[in-house]
Coordinates of C-alpha atoms and ligand atoms in Angstrom, one line a residue:
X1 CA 10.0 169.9 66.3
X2 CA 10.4 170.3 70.4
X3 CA 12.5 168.4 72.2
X4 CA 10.9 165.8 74.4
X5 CA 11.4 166.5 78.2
X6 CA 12.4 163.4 80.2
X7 CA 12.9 163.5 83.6
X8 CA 15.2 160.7 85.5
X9 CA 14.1 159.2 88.8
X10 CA 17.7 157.6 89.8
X11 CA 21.0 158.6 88.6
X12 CA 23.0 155.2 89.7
X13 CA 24.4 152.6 87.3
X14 CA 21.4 152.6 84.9
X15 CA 20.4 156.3 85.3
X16 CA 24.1 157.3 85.1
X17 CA 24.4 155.0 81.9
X18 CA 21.2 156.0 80.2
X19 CA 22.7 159.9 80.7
X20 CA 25.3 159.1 79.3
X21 CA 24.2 157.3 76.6
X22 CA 21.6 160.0 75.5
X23 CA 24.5 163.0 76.0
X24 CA 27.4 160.5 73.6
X25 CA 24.7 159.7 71.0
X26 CA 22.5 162.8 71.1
X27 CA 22.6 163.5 67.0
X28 CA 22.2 159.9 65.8
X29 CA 19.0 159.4 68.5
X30 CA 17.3 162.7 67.2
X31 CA 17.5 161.4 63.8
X32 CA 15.4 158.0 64.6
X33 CA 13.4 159.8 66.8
X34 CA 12.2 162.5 65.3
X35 CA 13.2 165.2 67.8
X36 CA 15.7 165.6 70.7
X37 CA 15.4 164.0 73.9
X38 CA 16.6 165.9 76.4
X39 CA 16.5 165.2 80.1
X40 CA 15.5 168.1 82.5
X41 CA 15.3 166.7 85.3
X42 CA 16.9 164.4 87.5
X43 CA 16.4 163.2 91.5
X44 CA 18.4 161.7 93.5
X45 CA 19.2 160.9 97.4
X46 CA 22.8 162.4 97.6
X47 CA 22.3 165.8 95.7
X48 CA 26.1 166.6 95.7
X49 CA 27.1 163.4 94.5
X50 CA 24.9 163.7 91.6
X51 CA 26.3 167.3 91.3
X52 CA 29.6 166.1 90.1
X53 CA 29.2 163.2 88.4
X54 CA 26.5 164.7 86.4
X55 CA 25.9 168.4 86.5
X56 CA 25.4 169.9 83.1
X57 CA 23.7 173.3 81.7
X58 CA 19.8 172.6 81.7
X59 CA 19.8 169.8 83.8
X60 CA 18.1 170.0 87.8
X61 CA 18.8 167.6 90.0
X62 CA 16.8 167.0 93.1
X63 CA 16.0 165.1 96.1
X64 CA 12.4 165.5 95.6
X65 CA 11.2 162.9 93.2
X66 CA 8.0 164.2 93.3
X67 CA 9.3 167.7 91.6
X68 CA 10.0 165.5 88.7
X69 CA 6.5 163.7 88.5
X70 CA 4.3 166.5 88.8
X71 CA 6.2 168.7 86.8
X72 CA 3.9 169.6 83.6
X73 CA 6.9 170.2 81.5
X74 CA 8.1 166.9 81.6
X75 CA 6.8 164.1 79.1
X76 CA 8.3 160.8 80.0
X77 CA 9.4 160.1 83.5
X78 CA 12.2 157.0 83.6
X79 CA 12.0 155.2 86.9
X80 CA 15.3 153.6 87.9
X81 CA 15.3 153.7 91.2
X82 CA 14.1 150.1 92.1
X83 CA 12.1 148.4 94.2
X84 CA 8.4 148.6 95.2
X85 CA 8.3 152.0 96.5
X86 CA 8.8 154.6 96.7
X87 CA 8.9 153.3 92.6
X88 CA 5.2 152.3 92.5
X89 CA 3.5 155.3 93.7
X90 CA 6.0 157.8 91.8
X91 CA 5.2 155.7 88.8
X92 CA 1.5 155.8 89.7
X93 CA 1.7 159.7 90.2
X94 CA 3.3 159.9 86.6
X95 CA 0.6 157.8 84.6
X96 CA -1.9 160.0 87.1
X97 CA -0.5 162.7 85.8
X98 CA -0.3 162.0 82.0
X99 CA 2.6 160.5 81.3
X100 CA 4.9 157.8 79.6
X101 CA 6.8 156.1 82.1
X102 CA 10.2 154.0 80.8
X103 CA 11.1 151.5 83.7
X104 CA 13.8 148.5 83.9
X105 CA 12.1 147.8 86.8
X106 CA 11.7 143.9 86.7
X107 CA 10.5 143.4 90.5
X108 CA 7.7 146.4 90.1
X109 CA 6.5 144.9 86.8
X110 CA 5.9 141.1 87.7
X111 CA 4.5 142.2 91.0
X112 CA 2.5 145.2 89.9
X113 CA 2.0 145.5 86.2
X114 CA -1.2 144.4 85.8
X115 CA -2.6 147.3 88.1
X116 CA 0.0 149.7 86.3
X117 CA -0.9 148.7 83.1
X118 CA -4.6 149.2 83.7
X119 CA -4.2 152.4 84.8
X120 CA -1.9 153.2 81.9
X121 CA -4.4 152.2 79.4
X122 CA -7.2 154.4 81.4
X123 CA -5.2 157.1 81.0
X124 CA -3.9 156.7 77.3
X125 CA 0.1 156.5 78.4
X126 CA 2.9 154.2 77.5
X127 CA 4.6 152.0 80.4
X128 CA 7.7 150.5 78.5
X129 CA 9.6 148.4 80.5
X130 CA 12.2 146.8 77.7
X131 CA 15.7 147.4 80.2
X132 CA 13.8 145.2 82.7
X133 CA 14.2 141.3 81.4
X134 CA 18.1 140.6 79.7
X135 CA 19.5 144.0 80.1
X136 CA 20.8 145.3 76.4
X137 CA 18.7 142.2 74.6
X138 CA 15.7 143.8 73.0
X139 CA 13.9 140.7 74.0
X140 CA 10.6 142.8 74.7
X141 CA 10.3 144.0 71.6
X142 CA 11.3 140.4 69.8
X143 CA 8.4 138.9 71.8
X144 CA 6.1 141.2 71.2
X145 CA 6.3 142.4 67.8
X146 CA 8.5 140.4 66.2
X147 CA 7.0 137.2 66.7
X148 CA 3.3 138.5 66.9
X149 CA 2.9 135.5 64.0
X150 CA 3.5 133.1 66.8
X151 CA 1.8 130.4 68.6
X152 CA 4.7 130.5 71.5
X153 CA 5.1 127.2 73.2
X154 CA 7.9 127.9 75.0
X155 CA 10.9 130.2 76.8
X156 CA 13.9 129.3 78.3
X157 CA 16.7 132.0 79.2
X158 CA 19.7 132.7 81.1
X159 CA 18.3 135.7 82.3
X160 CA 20.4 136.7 85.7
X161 CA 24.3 138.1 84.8
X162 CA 25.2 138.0 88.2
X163 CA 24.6 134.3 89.3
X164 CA 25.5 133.5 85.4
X165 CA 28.8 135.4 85.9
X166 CA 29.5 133.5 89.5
X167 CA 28.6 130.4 88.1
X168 CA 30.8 130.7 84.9
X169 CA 33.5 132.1 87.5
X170 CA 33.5 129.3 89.9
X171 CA 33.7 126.9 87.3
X172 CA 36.6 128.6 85.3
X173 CA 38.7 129.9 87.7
X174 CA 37.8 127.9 91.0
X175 CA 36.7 131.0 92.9
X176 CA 34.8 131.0 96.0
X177 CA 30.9 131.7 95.8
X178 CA 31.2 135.2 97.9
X179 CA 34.1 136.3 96.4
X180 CA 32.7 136.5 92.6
X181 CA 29.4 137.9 94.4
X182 CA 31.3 140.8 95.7
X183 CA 33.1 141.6 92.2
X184 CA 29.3 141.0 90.4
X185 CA 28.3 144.1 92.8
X186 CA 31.5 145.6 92.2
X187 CA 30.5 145.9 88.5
X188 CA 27.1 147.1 89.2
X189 CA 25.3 144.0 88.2
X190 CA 23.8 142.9 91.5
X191 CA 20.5 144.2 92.6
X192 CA 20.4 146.2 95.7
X193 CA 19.6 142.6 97.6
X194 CA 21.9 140.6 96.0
X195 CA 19.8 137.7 97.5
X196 CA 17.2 138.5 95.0
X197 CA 19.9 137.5 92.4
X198 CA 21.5 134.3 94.6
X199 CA 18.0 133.4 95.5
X200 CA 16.4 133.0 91.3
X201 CA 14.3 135.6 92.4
X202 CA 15.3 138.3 90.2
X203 CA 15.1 135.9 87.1
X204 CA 11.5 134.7 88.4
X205 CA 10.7 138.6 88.3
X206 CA 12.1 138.4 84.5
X207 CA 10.6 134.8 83.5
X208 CA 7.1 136.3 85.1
X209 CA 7.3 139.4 82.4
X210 CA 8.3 137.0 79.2
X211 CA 5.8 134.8 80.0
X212 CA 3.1 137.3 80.6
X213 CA 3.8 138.6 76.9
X214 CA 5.1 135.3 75.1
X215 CA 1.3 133.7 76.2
X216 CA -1.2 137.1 77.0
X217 CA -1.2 136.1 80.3
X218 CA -1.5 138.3 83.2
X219 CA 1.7 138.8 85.4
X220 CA 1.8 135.5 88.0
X221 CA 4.7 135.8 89.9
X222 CA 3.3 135.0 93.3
X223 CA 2.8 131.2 91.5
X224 CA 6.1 130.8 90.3
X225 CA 8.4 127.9 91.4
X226 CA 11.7 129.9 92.4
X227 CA 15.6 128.5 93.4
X228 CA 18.8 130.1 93.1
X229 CA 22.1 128.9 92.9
X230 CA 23.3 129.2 97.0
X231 CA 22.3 125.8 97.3
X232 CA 24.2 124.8 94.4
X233 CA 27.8 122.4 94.8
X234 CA 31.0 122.9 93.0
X235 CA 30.4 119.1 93.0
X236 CA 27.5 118.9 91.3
X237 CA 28.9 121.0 88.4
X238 CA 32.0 119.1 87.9
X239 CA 30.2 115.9 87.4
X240 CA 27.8 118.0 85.6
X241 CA 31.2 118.4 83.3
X242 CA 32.0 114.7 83.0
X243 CA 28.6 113.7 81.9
X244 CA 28.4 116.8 79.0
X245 CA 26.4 119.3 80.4
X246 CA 26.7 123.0 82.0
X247 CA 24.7 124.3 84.9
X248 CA 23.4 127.1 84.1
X249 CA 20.3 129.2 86.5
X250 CA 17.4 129.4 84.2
X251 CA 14.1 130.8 83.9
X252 CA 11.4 128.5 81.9
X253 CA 8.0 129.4 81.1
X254 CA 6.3 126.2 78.9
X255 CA 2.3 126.6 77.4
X256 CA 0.3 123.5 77.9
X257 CA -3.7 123.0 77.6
X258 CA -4.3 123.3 81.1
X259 CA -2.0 126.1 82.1
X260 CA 1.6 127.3 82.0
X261 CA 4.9 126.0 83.7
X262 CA 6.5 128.6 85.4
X263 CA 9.9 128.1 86.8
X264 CA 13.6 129.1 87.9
X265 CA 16.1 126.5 89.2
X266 CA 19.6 125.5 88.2
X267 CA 19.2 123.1 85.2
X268 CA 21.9 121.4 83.2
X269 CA 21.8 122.3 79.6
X270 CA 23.9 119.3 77.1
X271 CA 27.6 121.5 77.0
X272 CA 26.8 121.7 73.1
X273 CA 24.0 123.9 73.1
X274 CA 24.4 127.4 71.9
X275 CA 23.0 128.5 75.1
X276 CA 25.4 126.4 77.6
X277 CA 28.2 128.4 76.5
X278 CA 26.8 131.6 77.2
X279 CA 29.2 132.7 79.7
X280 CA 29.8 135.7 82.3
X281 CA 27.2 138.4 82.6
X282 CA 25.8 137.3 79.2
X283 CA 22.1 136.3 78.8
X284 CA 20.6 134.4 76.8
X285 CA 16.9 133.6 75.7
X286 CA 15.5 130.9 73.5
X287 CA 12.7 131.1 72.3
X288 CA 10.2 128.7 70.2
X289 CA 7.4 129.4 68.3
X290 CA 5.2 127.5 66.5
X291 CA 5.9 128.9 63.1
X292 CA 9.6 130.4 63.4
X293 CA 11.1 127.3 65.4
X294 CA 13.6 128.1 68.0
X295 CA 15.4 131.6 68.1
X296 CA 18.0 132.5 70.3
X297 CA 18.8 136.1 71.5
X298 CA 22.1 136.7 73.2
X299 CA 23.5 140.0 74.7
X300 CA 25.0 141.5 77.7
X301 CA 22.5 140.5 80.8
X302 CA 23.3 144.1 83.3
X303 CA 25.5 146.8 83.3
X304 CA 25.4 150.8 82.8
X305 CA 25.4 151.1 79.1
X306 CA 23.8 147.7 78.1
X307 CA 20.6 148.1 80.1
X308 CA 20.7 152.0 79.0
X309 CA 20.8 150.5 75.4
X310 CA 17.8 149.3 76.3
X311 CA 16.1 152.3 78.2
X312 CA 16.9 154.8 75.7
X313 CA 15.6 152.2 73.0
X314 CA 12.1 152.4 74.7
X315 CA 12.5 156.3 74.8
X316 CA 12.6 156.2 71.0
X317 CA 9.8 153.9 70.5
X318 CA 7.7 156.5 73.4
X319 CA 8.7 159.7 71.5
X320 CA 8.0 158.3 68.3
X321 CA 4.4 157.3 69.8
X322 CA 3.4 160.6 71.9
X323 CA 1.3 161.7 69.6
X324 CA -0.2 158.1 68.0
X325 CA -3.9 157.4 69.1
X326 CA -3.6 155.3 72.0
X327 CA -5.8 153.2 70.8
X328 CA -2.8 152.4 67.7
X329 CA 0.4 151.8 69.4
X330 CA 1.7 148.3 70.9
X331 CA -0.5 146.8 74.1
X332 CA 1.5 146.3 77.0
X333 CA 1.4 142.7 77.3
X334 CA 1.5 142.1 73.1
X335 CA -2.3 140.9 73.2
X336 CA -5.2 143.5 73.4
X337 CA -6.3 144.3 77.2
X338 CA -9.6 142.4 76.8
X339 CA -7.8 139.3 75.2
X340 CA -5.8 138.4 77.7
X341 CA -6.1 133.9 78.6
X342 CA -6.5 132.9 81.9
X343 CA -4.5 130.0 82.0
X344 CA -3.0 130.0 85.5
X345 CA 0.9 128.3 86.7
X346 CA 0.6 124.5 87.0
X347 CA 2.3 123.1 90.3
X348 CA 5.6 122.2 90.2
X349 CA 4.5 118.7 90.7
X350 CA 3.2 118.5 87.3
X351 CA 6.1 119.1 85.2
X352 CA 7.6 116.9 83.8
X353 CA 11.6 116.8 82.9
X354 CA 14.3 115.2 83.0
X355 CA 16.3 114.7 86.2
X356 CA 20.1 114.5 87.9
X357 CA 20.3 112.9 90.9
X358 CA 23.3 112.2 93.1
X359 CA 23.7 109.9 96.3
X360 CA 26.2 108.5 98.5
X361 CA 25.7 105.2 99.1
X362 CA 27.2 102.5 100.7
X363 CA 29.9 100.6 98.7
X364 CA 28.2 96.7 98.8
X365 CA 26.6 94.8 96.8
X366 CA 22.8 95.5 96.1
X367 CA 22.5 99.2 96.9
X368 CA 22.4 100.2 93.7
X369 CA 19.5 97.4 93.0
X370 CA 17.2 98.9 95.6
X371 CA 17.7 102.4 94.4
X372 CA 17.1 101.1 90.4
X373 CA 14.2 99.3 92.5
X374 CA 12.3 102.6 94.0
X375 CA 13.0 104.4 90.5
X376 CA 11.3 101.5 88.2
X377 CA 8.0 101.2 90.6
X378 CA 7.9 104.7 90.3
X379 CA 8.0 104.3 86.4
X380 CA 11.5 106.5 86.0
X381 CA 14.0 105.0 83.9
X382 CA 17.4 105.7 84.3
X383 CA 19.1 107.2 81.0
X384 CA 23.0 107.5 82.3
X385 CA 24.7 106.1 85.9
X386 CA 27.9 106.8 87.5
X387 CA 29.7 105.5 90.5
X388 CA 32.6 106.7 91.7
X389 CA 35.5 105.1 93.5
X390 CA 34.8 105.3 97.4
X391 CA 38.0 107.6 98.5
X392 CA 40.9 105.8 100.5
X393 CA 39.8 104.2 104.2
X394 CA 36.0 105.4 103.3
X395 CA 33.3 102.9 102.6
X396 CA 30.3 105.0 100.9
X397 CA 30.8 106.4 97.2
X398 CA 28.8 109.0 95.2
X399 CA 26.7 107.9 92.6
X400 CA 24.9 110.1 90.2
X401 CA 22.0 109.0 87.8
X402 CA 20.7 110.8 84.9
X403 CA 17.0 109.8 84.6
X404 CA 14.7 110.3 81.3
X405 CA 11.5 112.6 81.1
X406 CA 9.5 112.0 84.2
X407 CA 6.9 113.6 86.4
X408 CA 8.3 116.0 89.4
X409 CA 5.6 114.5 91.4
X410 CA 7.4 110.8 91.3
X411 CA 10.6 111.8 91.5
X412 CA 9.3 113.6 94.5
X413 CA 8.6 110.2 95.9
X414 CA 11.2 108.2 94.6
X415 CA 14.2 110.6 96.4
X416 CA 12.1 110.5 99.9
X417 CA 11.9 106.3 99.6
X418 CA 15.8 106.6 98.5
X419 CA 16.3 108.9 101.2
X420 CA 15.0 106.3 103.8
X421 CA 17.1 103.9 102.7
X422 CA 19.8 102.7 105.4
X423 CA 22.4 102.2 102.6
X424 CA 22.0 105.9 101.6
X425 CA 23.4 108.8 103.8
X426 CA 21.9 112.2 104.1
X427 CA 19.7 113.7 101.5
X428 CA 19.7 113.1 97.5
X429 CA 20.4 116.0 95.3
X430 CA 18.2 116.8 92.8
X431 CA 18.8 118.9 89.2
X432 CA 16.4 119.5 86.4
X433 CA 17.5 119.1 83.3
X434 CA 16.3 120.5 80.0
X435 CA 17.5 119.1 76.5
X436 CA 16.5 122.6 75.2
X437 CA 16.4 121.5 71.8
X438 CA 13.8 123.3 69.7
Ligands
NDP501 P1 21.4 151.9 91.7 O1 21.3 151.6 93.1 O2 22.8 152.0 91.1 O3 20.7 153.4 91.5 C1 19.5 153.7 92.1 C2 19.3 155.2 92.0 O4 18.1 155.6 92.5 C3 20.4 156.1 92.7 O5 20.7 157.2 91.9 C4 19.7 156.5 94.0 O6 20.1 157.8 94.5 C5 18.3 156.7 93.5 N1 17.3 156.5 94.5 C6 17.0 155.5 95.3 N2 16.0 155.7 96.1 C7 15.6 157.0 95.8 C8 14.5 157.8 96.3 N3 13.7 157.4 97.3 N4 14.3 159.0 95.8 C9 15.2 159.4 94.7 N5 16.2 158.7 94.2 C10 16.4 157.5 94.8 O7 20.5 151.0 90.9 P2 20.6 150.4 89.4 O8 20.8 151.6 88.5 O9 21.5 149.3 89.4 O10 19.1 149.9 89.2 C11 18.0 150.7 88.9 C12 16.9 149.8 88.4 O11 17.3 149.2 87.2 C13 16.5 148.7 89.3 O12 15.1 148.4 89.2 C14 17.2 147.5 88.8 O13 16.6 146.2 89.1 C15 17.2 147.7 87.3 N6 18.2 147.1 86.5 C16 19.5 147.2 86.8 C17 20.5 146.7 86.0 C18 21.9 146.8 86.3 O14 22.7 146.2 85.6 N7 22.3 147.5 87.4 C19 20.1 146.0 84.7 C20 18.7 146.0 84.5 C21 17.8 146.5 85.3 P3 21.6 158.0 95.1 O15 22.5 157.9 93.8 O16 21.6 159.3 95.6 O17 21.8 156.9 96.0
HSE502 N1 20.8 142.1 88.9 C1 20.4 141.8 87.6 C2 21.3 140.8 86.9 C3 20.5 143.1 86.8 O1 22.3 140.5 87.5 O2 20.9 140.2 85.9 C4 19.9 143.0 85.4 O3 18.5 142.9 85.4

């Protein structure tokens, strides 16, 4: 049969990776795919640099991006250039133009897959987008097909390798904050921003996608709840330590009656969990369903050949489909177009979880009562307390509280009344925690 003409938009870590991957494993990836795939063309900014690192017979690279999306020889165009354009129109040009696009664009997807996808389907072509959520984890493809049995009721991953690398760093080997960031871009795990890493909003872009397709939801992720981990204090996750748990940046998506929970803060995770000990650029995603329980998937989170893993895995499944009626092959968002819910993101006020929250307070008697005081009005109750020592010649101590399931909206109001308190100085740090336990 003829080969399958692919054409690259972006040759840097993931392009360069999914090359590479396609030129090592050629013979083995013809077998499951029924014919070659064999990319013709490639574009690029720097021309030359391209040139040497990746020159071979057959192969034109260009500057011109649109060379490669209008080109009628070419069947699938793989868009790994990131970002919201010049991505969204040369993506937009391709479905225009009749064909599959393969992206691991996470930020285009949450933000614009729900136009793409519609046009997609008008047109009859495949958008797979498996390299953008978990890197080399087929956790698309798990979600979508291989718990179609499912009523999903909830997701919960470690879904950013950089800030799950600098966290797993910084607690390890005491580094600095900046200086594990600069070896996480070193690597090529960092996005272009890094912020949108640091900031949760990368893993916001991923949580969006998994919960789109976990619930047949549109994309939301203008009404997610979003932190990263600048904010975060080597202090908070040593104590995190000494009370058993890890604090980990994660990306939750829950399924209620009314709506869905749709977040991305740090959390601490109990240290025994499978998941707590994912470490480095690993991800991890948990996942329950009604009928399977809780399944975990585990892999490497970003890098070249792991996220290529993933790209050339969705250029199988596209090559294997070309010539399927549309109307057969997997929807984009695992439920039919005309079946998606329209349960919309909850406030963050409504969740409900459990909480860490350190203090410093003043070392005399009764502080403690008056905090315990604001927490029982508000109906929390306290699971686990710590005070430590004041240091040498200091009167005011840290104290840190574990609290039991309670609404974000009181404990909203509880750490402004603590807050206000004389004995208290400065502001109260707050944690979510998750027991994560199926
Ligand atoms: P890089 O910055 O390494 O590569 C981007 C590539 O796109 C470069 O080859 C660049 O050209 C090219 N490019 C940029 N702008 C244009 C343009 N206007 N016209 C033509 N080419 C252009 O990015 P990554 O490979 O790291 O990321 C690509 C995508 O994959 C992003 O969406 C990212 O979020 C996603 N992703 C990345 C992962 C990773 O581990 N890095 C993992 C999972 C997803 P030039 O080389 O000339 O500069
Ligand atoms: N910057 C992303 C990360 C790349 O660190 O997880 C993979 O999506």
């Amino acid at each position: 049969m003829k080969p399958i003409n692919v054409g690259l938009l972006g040759l840097g870590t993931v392009g360069g990776g999914t090359l590479t991957v396609l030129r090592r494993n050629q013979e083995e990836i013809t077998r499951r795919a029924g014919r070659q795939i064999r990319v013709t063309h490639a574009a690029v900014r720097n021309v030359e640099r391209a040139h040497g690192r990746y020159a071979a017979e057959g192969l034109v690279i260009t500057d011109d991006p649109a060379l490669v999306v209008n080109n009628p020889d070419i069947d699938i165009v793989v868009e790994l250039i990131g970002g919201i354009s010049p991505a969204k129109e040369l993506v937009l040009a391709a479905i225009a133009n009749g064909k599959h696009v393969v992206t691991a664009n996470k930020a285009l997807i949450a933000k614009h897959g729900n136009e793409i996808f519609a046009r997609a389907q008008a047109k009859g072509v495949m958008v797979a987008f498996e390299a953008a959520v978990a890197g080399g984890i087929p956790i698309i493809k798990a979600i979508r097909e291989g718990l179609s049995a499912n009523r999903i009721e909830w997701l919960a991953g470690i879904i950013n390798g950089t800030c799950n690398f600098i966290l797993s760093r910084m607690r390890d080997e005491g580094r600095a904050f900046d200086d594990v960031l600069k070896e996480a871009q070193a690597k090529g795990y960092a996005e272009a921003d890094p912020t949108f890493d640091i900031e949760g909003i990368d893993a916001a872009h991923k949580i969006t996608i998994m919960s789109a397709i976990a619930f047949g939801v549109p994309m939301q992720f203008d009404a997610a709840h979003i932190e990263g981990i600048s904010k975060l204090d080597s202090t908070d996750i040593r104590y995190a330590e000494q009370l058993g748990y890890r604090i980990k940046l994660l990306g939750i998506t829950k399924r209620h009656e009314t709506g869905i929970e749709l977040r991305v803060h740090p959390t601490l995770i109990p240290a025994k969990r499978l998941i707590a000990n994912v470490e480095g650029v690993m991800n991890a995603v948990l996942v329950k369903g009604d009928a399977v329980g809780a399944t975990l998937y585990y892999g490497a989170g970003a890098g070249a050949e792991p996220t290529a893993s993933s790209v050339v895995a969705d250029l199988v499944d596209v090559t294997r489909l070309h010539t399927a009626d549309p109307n057969h092959r997997v929807p984009h968002l695992a439920f039919q177009p005309d079946q998606l819910a329209d349960l919309e993101v909850l406030p963050m006020e409504e969740v409900v979880t459990a909480y860490y929250l350190r203090m410093r307070a003043l070392d005399k008697p009764g502080v403690l009562a008056e905090v315990t005081r604001i927490l029982a009005d508000l109906d929390i109750s306290i699971d686990a307390l710590i005070q430590r020592e004041p240091e040498e010649g200091e009167n005011k101590a840290d104290v840190v509280m574990l609290t039991h399931l309670a609404r974000e909206r009181a404990v909203n109001a509880a750490i402004e009344r603590i807050e206000a308190l004389g004995s208290i100085e400065g502001k109260v740090t707050r944690i979510r925690m998750e027991a994560l336990n199926g």
